[in-house]
């Protein structure tokens, strides 16, 4: 599991405990969405064997 997956897991756990309709819950939902997009981008990113990538 990547660090992003662990972060996403923790955010989702906080969402379930946040009060319904609260600003905190909406902010956490936005954060979870951003992490999901980052996970998808990470999947599409070229691997380390691509020229110019860090070793």
PDB file of N, CA and C in Angstrom, residues 22-40:
ATOM      1  N   UNK A  22     -21.229  19.224   8.372  1.00  0.00           N
ATOM      2  CA  UNK A  22     -20.233  20.138   8.929  1.00  0.00           C
ATOM      3  C   UNK A  22     -19.214  20.552   7.872  1.00  0.00           C
ATOM      4  N   UNK A  23     -18.604  21.709   8.095  1.00  0.00           N
ATOM      5  CA  UNK A  23     -17.545  22.180   7.202  1.00  0.00           C
ATOM      6  C   UNK A  23     -16.383  21.195   7.204  1.00  0.00           C
ATOM      7  N   UNK A  24     -16.114  20.588   8.355  1.00  0.00           N
ATOM      8  CA  UNK A  24     -15.040  19.601   8.454  1.00  0.00           C
ATOM      9  C   UNK A  24     -15.304  18.429   7.520  1.00  0.00           C
ATOM     10  N   UNK A  25     -16.532  17.942   7.520  1.00  0.00           N
ATOM     11  CA  UNK A  25     -16.867  16.790   6.670  1.00  0.00           C
ATOM     12  C   UNK A  25     -16.682  17.143   5.193  1.00  0.00           C
ATOM     13  N   UNK A  26     -17.129  18.326   4.793  1.00  0.00           N
ATOM     14  CA  UNK A  26     -16.971  18.738   3.400  1.00  0.00           C
ATOM     15  C   UNK A  26     -15.499  18.909   3.040  1.00  0.00           C
ATOM     16  N   UNK A  27     -14.712  19.466   3.948  1.00  0.00           N
ATOM     17  CA  UNK A  27     -13.278  19.630   3.692  1.00  0.00           C
ATOM     18  C   UNK A  27     -12.588  18.277   3.571  1.00  0.00           C
ATOM     19  N   UNK A  28     -12.965  17.344   4.428  1.00  0.00           N
ATOM     20  CA  UNK A  28     -12.385  16.000   4.356  1.00  0.00           C
ATOM     21  C   UNK A  28     -12.785  15.292   3.061  1.00  0.00           C
ATOM     22  N   UNK A  29     -14.015  15.511   2.616  1.00  0.00           N
ATOM     23  CA  UNK A  29     -14.447  14.909   1.353  1.00  0.00           C
ATOM     24  C   UNK A  29     -13.643  15.479   0.184  1.00  0.00           C
ATOM     25  N   UNK A  30     -13.388  16.779   0.218  1.00  0.00           N
ATOM     26  CA  UNK A  30     -12.542  17.390  -0.811  1.00  0.00           C
ATOM     27  C   UNK A  30     -11.135  16.814  -0.765  1.00  0.00           C
ATOM     28  N   UNK A  31     -10.608  16.624   0.437  1.00  0.00           N
ATOM     29  CA  UNK A  31      -9.263  16.059   0.588  1.00  0.00           C
ATOM     30  C   UNK A  31      -9.215  14.628   0.061  1.00  0.00           C
ATOM     31  N   UNK A  32     -10.234  13.846   0.366  1.00  0.00           N
ATOM     32  CA  UNK A  32     -10.280  12.466  -0.120  1.00  0.00           C
ATOM     33  C   UNK A  32     -10.338  12.432  -1.641  1.00  0.00           C
ATOM     34  N   UNK A  33     -11.078  13.350  -2.226  1.00  0.00           N
ATOM     35  CA  UNK A  33     -11.160  13.434  -3.684  1.00  0.00           C
ATOM     36  C   UNK A  33      -9.798  13.786  -4.278  1.00  0.00           C
ATOM     37  N   UNK A  34      -9.104  14.723  -3.658  1.00  0.00           N
ATOM     38  CA  UNK A  34      -7.778  15.113  -4.142  1.00  0.00           C
ATOM     39  C   UNK A  34      -6.791  13.953  -4.044  1.00  0.00           C
ATOM     40  N   UNK A  35      -6.851  13.209  -2.963  1.00  0.00           N
ATOM     41  CA  UNK A  35      -5.957  12.054  -2.804  1.00  0.00           C
ATOM     42  C   UNK A  35      -6.289  10.991  -3.846  1.00  0.00           C
ATOM     43  N   UNK A  36      -7.574  10.793  -4.121  1.00  0.00           N
ATOM     44  CA  UNK A  36      -7.968   9.825  -5.154  1.00  0.00           C
ATOM     45  C   UNK A  36      -7.396  10.218  -6.509  1.00  0.00           C
ATOM     46  N   UNK A  37      -7.461  11.513  -6.826  1.00  0.00           N
ATOM     47  CA  UNK A  37      -6.891  11.976  -8.097  1.00  0.00           C
ATOM     48  C   UNK A  37      -5.378  11.790  -8.116  1.00  0.00           C
ATOM     49  N   UNK A  38      -4.727  12.009  -6.987  1.00  0.00           N
ATOM     50  CA  UNK A  38      -3.274  11.810  -6.911  1.00  0.00           C
ATOM     51  C   UNK A  38      -2.911  10.340  -7.095  1.00  0.00           C
ATOM     52  N   UNK A  39      -3.712   9.447  -6.536  1.00  0.00           N
ATOM     53  CA  UNK A  39      -3.464   8.009  -6.698  1.00  0.00           C
ATOM     54  C   UNK A  39      -3.595   7.628  -8.169  1.00  0.00           C
ATOM     55  N   UNK A  40      -4.623   8.138  -8.831  1.00  0.00           N
ATOM     56  CA  UNK A  40      -4.803   7.847 -10.258  1.00  0.00           C
ATOM     57  C   UNK A  40      -3.647   8.413 -11.077  1.00  0.00           C
TER      58      UNK A  40
END
